Each structure stands twice: as structure tokens, then as C-alpha cells.
Amino acid sequence: MYCETLLERIRNQYNSKTPRGTEEERLIASITRNLDKILNHQQGGALAAVELGLPDFNSARFGDGLQNIYGMGKVIEQCITKYEPRANDVRAEYIQDEKNPLQLSFKISMSVRNGRLLIPLVFETVMGMDGVIYVHSSASNT
């Protein structure tokens, strides 16, 4: 398994700079970039893959699998499982913030196979006031 996506490898082939960091650090950075892209893409926005991304949570109806905050976590898990092929055993757990109860945050845990090793990874997502989901690699990954 490569630590970068095919497009990243092609782009880096024409870039005169050598890749920075260890293979594991590049893998985490690549997955973080991909999660950022797929979680900030709205379903229906890509004609080639209409299910790519997340539904608009503001206009979601009950019965669409989004009955509560835990339903949103399941939708996030399904999206990552489908569109991040390096991820295994994906779990999205809502993080309640007592100081900011309206903030929407999830802890995303997964494992990634790198050669013979199975690497556990943890990411945190926060939906900003602008509706953008920010993805951060957890300190326990490094």
C-alpha cells in the first residue's frame, strides 16, 4: 500500500522536491487531506459519484439516517469507508463540548495497513461556523 494517493504520487513525480517526513507521516498527511476533501464535499456535487461526500446536515430530514447526532456519525463512517480505500474499521464518535454545546465535533478512529503493519489512526473533526469541516490528525498518531 502506498502512503500517498495516485494523484499525489504523479504530482510529486514532477515536483523537484523530495517527499518530507517518514512514510508514516506522509501516510497520515495524505489521509488527512483526503478526509478533508470528502467530508467537505456535499452529496450530489460530483456527477461521476453522486454519493460522494456528506449530505447537507442543515436540510437533512428525519428518516434519512440522521435521526440524531449518532446517525450523523454513522453517515460519516459510511462516507469514509466508501471513499478512503486505505481506511479499515472506521468509527466516528460524537465529541460533546460542554463549553460550546452547538459545536459539531467527531473523533474518527480507523486503522490503515502499511505493508504488514496495521497502524491505528485518530482524527478529530470540527465543523466551523462557516460550515467547513476541519480535519486534524490526533497527537496519538505520531
Coordinates of N, CA and C in Angstrom, one line a residue:
M1 N 0.9 -1.2 0.0 CA 0.0 0.0 0.0 C 0.9 1.2 0.0
Y2 N 0.6 2.2 -0.9 CA 1.3 3.4 -1.0 C 0.9 4.3 0.1
C3 N 1.8 5.2 0.5 CA 1.5 6.1 1.6 C 0.8 7.4 1.0
E4 N 0.8 7.5 -0.3 CA 0.1 8.7 -0.9 C -0.8 8.2 -2.0
T5 N -1.8 9.0 -2.4 CA -2.7 8.6 -3.4 C -2.0 8.6 -4.8
L6 N -2.6 8.0 -5.8 CA -2.1 8.0 -7.1 C -1.8 9.4 -7.6
L7 N -2.8 10.3 -7.5 CA -2.6 11.7 -7.9 C -1.5 12.4 -7.2
E8 N -1.3 12.1 -5.9 CA -0.2 12.8 -5.2 C 1.1 12.2 -5.7
R9 N 1.2 10.9 -6.0 CA 2.4 10.4 -6.5 C 2.8 10.9 -7.9
I10 N 1.8 11.1 -8.7 CA 2.0 11.7 -10.0 C 2.5 13.2 -9.9
R11 N 1.8 13.9 -9.0 CA 2.2 15.3 -8.8 C 3.6 15.4 -8.2
N12 N 4.0 14.5 -7.3 CA 5.3 14.5 -6.7 C 6.4 14.1 -7.7
Q13 N 6.0 13.3 -8.7 CA 7.0 12.9 -9.7 C 7.5 14.1 -10.4
Y14 N 6.7 15.1 -10.7 CA 7.1 16.3 -11.4 C 7.6 17.4 -10.5
N15 N 7.5 17.2 -9.3 CA 8.0 18.2 -8.3 C 9.4 17.8 -8.0
S16 N 10.3 18.8 -8.0 CA 11.7 18.6 -7.8 C 12.0 18.3 -6.3
K17 N 11.1 18.6 -5.4 CA 11.4 18.4 -4.0 C 11.2 16.9 -3.7
T18 N 12.0 16.4 -2.8 CA 11.8 15.0 -2.3 C 10.8 15.1 -1.2
P19 N 10.0 14.0 -1.1 CA 8.9 14.0 -0.1 C 9.5 14.2 1.3
R20 N 8.8 14.9 2.1 CA 9.2 15.2 3.5 C 8.6 14.2 4.5
G21 N 9.3 13.9 5.5 CA 8.8 13.1 6.6 C 9.0 11.6 6.4
T22 N 8.6 10.9 7.4 CA 8.7 9.4 7.3 C 7.5 9.0 6.4
E23 N 7.6 7.7 6.1 CA 6.5 7.1 5.3 C 5.2 7.2 6.1
E24 N 5.2 7.0 7.4 CA 4.0 7.0 8.2 C 3.5 8.5 8.3
E25 N 4.3 9.4 8.4 CA 3.9 10.9 8.5 C 3.3 11.3 7.1
R26 N 3.8 10.8 6.0 CA 3.3 11.1 4.7 C 1.9 10.4 4.5
L27 N 1.8 9.2 5.1 CA 0.5 8.5 5.0 C -0.6 9.2 5.8
I28 N -0.3 9.7 7.0 CA -1.2 10.4 7.8 C -1.6 11.7 7.1
A29 N -0.6 12.4 6.6 CA -0.9 13.7 5.9 C -1.8 13.5 4.7
S30 N -1.5 12.4 3.9 CA -2.3 12.1 2.7 C -3.8 11.8 3.1
I31 N -4.0 10.9 4.2 CA -5.3 10.6 4.6 C -6.0 11.8 5.1
T32 N -5.3 12.7 5.9 CA -5.9 13.9 6.4 C -6.4 14.8 5.2
R33 N -5.6 14.9 4.2 CA -6.1 15.7 3.0 C -7.3 15.1 2.4
N34 N -7.3 13.7 2.2 CA -8.4 13.1 1.6 C -9.7 13.2 2.4
L35 N -9.6 13.0 3.7 CA -10.7 13.2 4.6 C -11.3 14.6 4.5
D36 N -10.4 15.6 4.5 CA -10.8 17.0 4.3 C -11.6 17.2 3.1
K37 N -11.2 16.6 2.0 CA -11.9 16.7 0.7 C -13.2 16.0 0.7
I38 N -13.3 14.7 1.2 CA -14.5 14.0 1.1 C -15.6 14.5 2.1
L39 N -15.1 14.9 3.3 CA -16.1 15.4 4.3 C -16.6 16.8 4.0
N40 N -15.9 17.6 3.2 CA -16.3 18.9 2.9 C -17.0 18.9 1.5
H41 N -17.2 17.8 0.9 CA -17.9 17.7 -0.4 C -19.4 17.4 -0.1
Q42 N -20.3 18.1 -0.7 CA -21.7 17.8 -0.5 C -22.2 16.8 -1.5
Q43 N -23.0 15.8 -1.0 CA -23.5 14.8 -1.9 C -24.3 15.4 -3.0
G44 N -24.1 14.8 -4.2 CA -24.7 15.4 -5.4 C -23.9 16.4 -6.2
G45 N -22.8 16.7 -5.6 CA -21.9 17.7 -6.2 C -21.0 17.2 -7.3
A46 N -20.8 15.8 -7.3 CA -19.9 15.2 -8.3 C -20.8 14.3 -9.2
L47 N -20.9 14.6 -10.4 CA -21.8 13.8 -11.3 C -21.3 12.4 -11.5
A48 N -20.0 12.2 -11.4 CA -19.5 10.8 -11.6 C -19.7 9.9 -10.3
A49 N -19.9 10.6 -9.2 CA -20.1 9.9 -7.9 C -21.0 10.7 -7.1
V50 N -22.3 10.6 -7.3 CA -23.3 11.5 -6.7 C -23.4 11.3 -5.2
E51 N -23.0 10.1 -4.7 CA -23.0 9.8 -3.2 C -21.7 10.3 -2.5
L52 N -20.7 10.8 -3.3 CA -19.5 11.3 -2.7 C -19.8 12.5 -1.7
G53 N -19.3 12.4 -0.5 CA -19.4 13.5 0.4 C -20.5 13.2 1.4
L54 N -20.8 14.3 2.1 CA -21.9 14.2 3.2 C -23.1 15.0 2.7
P55 N -24.3 14.5 3.3 CA -25.5 15.3 3.0 C -25.4 16.6 3.7
D56 N -26.3 17.5 3.2 CA -26.4 18.9 3.9 C -27.1 18.6 5.2
F57 N -26.3 18.7 6.3 CA -26.9 18.5 7.6 C -28.0 19.5 8.0
N58 N -27.9 20.7 7.4 CA -28.9 21.7 7.7 C -30.3 21.4 7.1
S59 N -30.3 20.7 6.0 CA -31.6 20.4 5.4 C -31.9 18.9 5.4
A60 N -31.2 18.2 6.3 CA -31.5 16.7 6.4 C -32.8 16.5 7.0
R61 N -33.5 15.5 6.6 CA -34.9 15.2 7.1 C -34.7 14.0 8.0
F62 N -35.6 13.9 9.0 CA -35.7 12.7 9.8 C -36.0 11.5 8.9
G63 N -35.5 10.4 9.2 CA -35.7 9.2 8.4 C -34.7 9.0 7.3
D64 N -33.8 9.9 7.1 CA -32.7 9.8 6.2 C -31.4 9.2 6.9
G65 N -31.6 8.5 8.0 CA -30.5 8.0 8.8 C -29.9 9.1 9.7
L66 N -30.5 10.2 9.8 CA -29.9 11.3 10.6 C -30.9 11.7 11.8
Q67 N -31.5 10.7 12.4 CA -32.4 11.0 13.5 C -31.8 11.7 14.6
N68 N -30.5 11.6 14.8 CA -29.8 12.2 15.9 C -28.3 12.3 15.6
I69 N -27.6 12.8 16.5 CA -26.2 13.1 16.3 C -25.4 11.8 16.0
Y70 N -25.9 10.7 16.6 CA -25.2 9.4 16.4 C -25.5 8.9 14.9
G71 N -26.6 9.2 14.4 CA -26.9 8.9 13.0 C -25.9 9.7 12.1
M72 N -25.6 10.9 12.4 CA -24.6 11.7 11.7 C -23.3 11.0 11.7
G73 N -22.9 10.4 12.8 CA -21.6 9.7 12.9 C -21.6 8.5 12.0
K74 N -22.7 7.8 11.9 CA -22.8 6.6 11.0 C -22.7 7.0 9.6
V75 N -23.3 8.2 9.2 CA -23.2 8.7 7.8 C -21.7 9.0 7.5
I76 N -21.0 9.6 8.5 CA -19.6 9.9 8.3 C -18.8 8.6 8.2
E77 N -19.0 7.6 9.0 CA -18.3 6.3 8.9 C -18.5 5.7 7.5
Q78 N -19.8 5.7 7.0 CA -20.0 5.1 5.7 C -19.3 5.9 4.6
C79 N -19.3 7.2 4.7 CA -18.6 8.0 3.6 C -17.1 7.7 3.6
I80 N -16.5 7.7 4.8 CA -15.1 7.4 4.8 C -14.8 6.0 4.4
T81 N -15.6 5.0 4.8 CA -15.4 3.7 4.4 C -15.4 3.5 2.9
K82 N -16.3 4.2 2.3 CA -16.5 4.1 0.8 C -15.5 4.9 0.0
Y83 N -15.0 6.0 0.5 CA -14.2 6.9 -0.3 C -12.8 7.1 0.2
E84 N -12.4 6.4 1.2 CA -11.0 6.4 1.7 C -10.6 4.9 1.7
P85 N -10.1 4.4 0.6 CA -9.9 2.9 0.5 C -8.8 2.4 1.4
R86 N -7.9 3.2 2.0 CA -6.9 2.8 2.9 C -7.4 2.6 4.3
A87 N -8.6 3.1 4.6 CA -9.1 3.0 6.0 C -9.9 1.7 6.2
N88 N -9.6 1.1 7.4 CA -10.3 -0.1 7.9 C -10.9 0.2 9.2
D89 N -12.0 -0.4 9.6 CA -12.6 -0.3 10.9 C -12.9 1.1 11.3
V90 N -13.5 1.9 10.5 CA -13.8 3.3 10.7 C -14.9 3.5 11.8
R91 N -14.6 4.3 12.7 CA -15.6 4.7 13.8 C -15.6 6.2 13.9
A92 N -16.8 6.8 13.9 CA -16.9 8.2 14.2 C -17.8 8.4 15.4
E93 N -17.2 9.0 16.4 CA -17.8 9.2 17.7 C -18.0 10.7 18.0
Y94 N -19.2 11.1 18.3 CA -19.5 12.5 18.6 C -18.8 12.9 19.9
I95 N -18.2 14.1 19.8 CA -17.5 14.7 20.9 C -18.3 15.9 21.5
Q96 N -18.8 15.7 22.7 CA -19.6 16.8 23.2 C -18.7 17.8 23.9
D97 N -18.9 19.1 23.6 CA -18.1 20.1 24.2 C -19.0 20.9 25.1
E98 N -18.8 20.8 26.4 CA -19.7 21.5 27.4 C -19.6 23.0 27.3
K99 N -18.4 23.5 26.9 CA -18.3 25.0 26.7 C -18.9 25.5 25.5
N100 N -19.1 24.7 24.5 CA -19.6 25.1 23.2 C -20.6 24.0 22.7
P101 N -21.8 23.9 23.3 CA -22.7 22.8 23.0 C -23.2 22.8 21.6
L102 N -23.1 23.9 20.8 CA -23.6 23.9 19.4 C -22.5 23.5 18.5
Q103 N -21.3 23.2 19.0 CA -20.2 22.8 18.1 C -20.3 21.4 17.7
L104 N -20.2 21.1 16.4 CA -20.3 19.7 15.9 C -18.9 19.1 15.7
S105 N -18.5 18.2 16.6 CA -17.2 17.6 16.5 C -17.3 16.1 16.6
F106 N -16.4 15.4 15.9 CA -16.3 14.0 15.9 C -14.9 13.5 16.0
K107 N -14.7 12.4 16.8 CA -13.4 11.7 16.8 C -13.6 10.6 15.8
I108 N -12.7 10.5 14.9 CA -12.7 9.5 13.9 C -11.5 8.6 14.1
S109 N -11.8 7.3 14.4 CA -10.7 6.3 14.5 C -10.8 5.3 13.4
M110 N -9.6 4.8 13.0 CA -9.5 3.8 11.9 C -8.2 3.1 12.0
S111 N -8.0 2.1 11.2 CA -6.7 1.5 11.1 C -6.4 1.5 9.6
V112 N -5.1 1.6 9.3 CA -4.6 1.6 8.0 C -3.4 0.6 7.9
R113 N -3.5 -0.2 6.8 CA -2.5 -1.2 6.6 C -1.3 -0.5 5.8
N114 N -0.1 -0.6 6.4 CA 1.1 -0.1 5.7 C 2.1 -1.3 5.6
G115 N 2.1 -2.0 4.5 CA 2.9 -3.2 4.4 C 2.3 -4.3 5.3
R116 N 3.0 -4.8 6.2 CA 2.5 -5.8 7.1 C 1.9 -5.2 8.4
L117 N 2.2 -3.9 8.6 CA 1.8 -3.3 9.8 C 0.3 -2.8 9.7
L118 N -0.4 -2.8 10.8 CA -1.7 -2.2 10.9 C -1.6 -1.0 11.8
I119 N -1.7 0.2 11.3 CA -1.5 1.4 12.0 C -2.8 2.0 12.5
P120 N -3.0 2.2 13.8 CA -4.2 2.8 14.3 C -4.0 4.3 14.1
L121 N -5.1 5.0 13.6 CA -5.1 6.4 13.4 C -6.3 7.1 14.1
V122 N -6.1 8.3 14.5 CA -7.2 9.0 15.1 C -7.2 10.4 14.6
F123 N -8.4 10.9 14.2 CA -8.6 12.2 13.7 C -9.7 12.9 14.4
E124 N -9.6 14.2 14.5 CA -10.7 15.0 15.1 C -11.2 15.9 14.0
T125 N -12.6 16.0 14.0 CA -13.2 16.9 13.0 C -14.0 18.0 13.8
V126 N -14.0 19.2 13.3 CA -14.8 20.2 13.9 C -15.5 21.0 12.8
M127 N -16.8 21.1 12.9 CA -17.5 21.9 11.9 C -17.5 23.4 12.4
G128 N -16.8 24.2 11.5 CA -16.7 25.6 11.9 C -18.0 26.4 11.7
M129 N -18.0 27.6 12.1 CA -19.2 28.5 11.9 C -19.5 28.7 10.5
D130 N -18.5 28.5 9.6 CA -18.7 28.7 8.2 C -19.2 27.5 7.5
G131 N -19.4 26.4 8.2 CA -19.9 25.1 7.7 C -18.8 24.2 7.2
V132 N -17.6 24.7 7.2 CA -16.5 23.9 6.8 C -16.1 22.9 7.9
I133 N -15.8 21.7 7.5 CA -15.3 20.7 8.4 C -13.8 20.6 8.4
Y134 N -13.2 20.9 9.6 CA -11.8 20.9 9.7 C -11.3 19.6 10.3
V135 N -10.3 19.0 9.6 CA -9.8 17.7 10.0 C -8.4 17.8 10.5
H136 N -8.2 17.3 11.7 CA -6.9 17.4 12.4 C -6.5 16.0 12.8
S137 N -5.2 15.7 12.5 CA -4.7 14.4 13.0 C -4.4 14.5 14.4
S138 N -4.8 13.5 15.2 CA -4.6 13.5 16.6 C -3.1 13.3 17.0
A139 N -2.7 13.8 18.1 CA -1.3 13.7 18.5 C -0.9 12.2 18.8
S140 N -1.9 11.3 19.0 CA -1.5 9.9 19.3 C -1.1 9.2 18.0
N141 N -1.2 9.8 16.8 CA -0.8 9.2 15.6 C 0.7 9.2 15.4
T142 N 1.4 10.1 16.0 CA 2.8 10.2 15.7 C 3.6 9.7 16.9

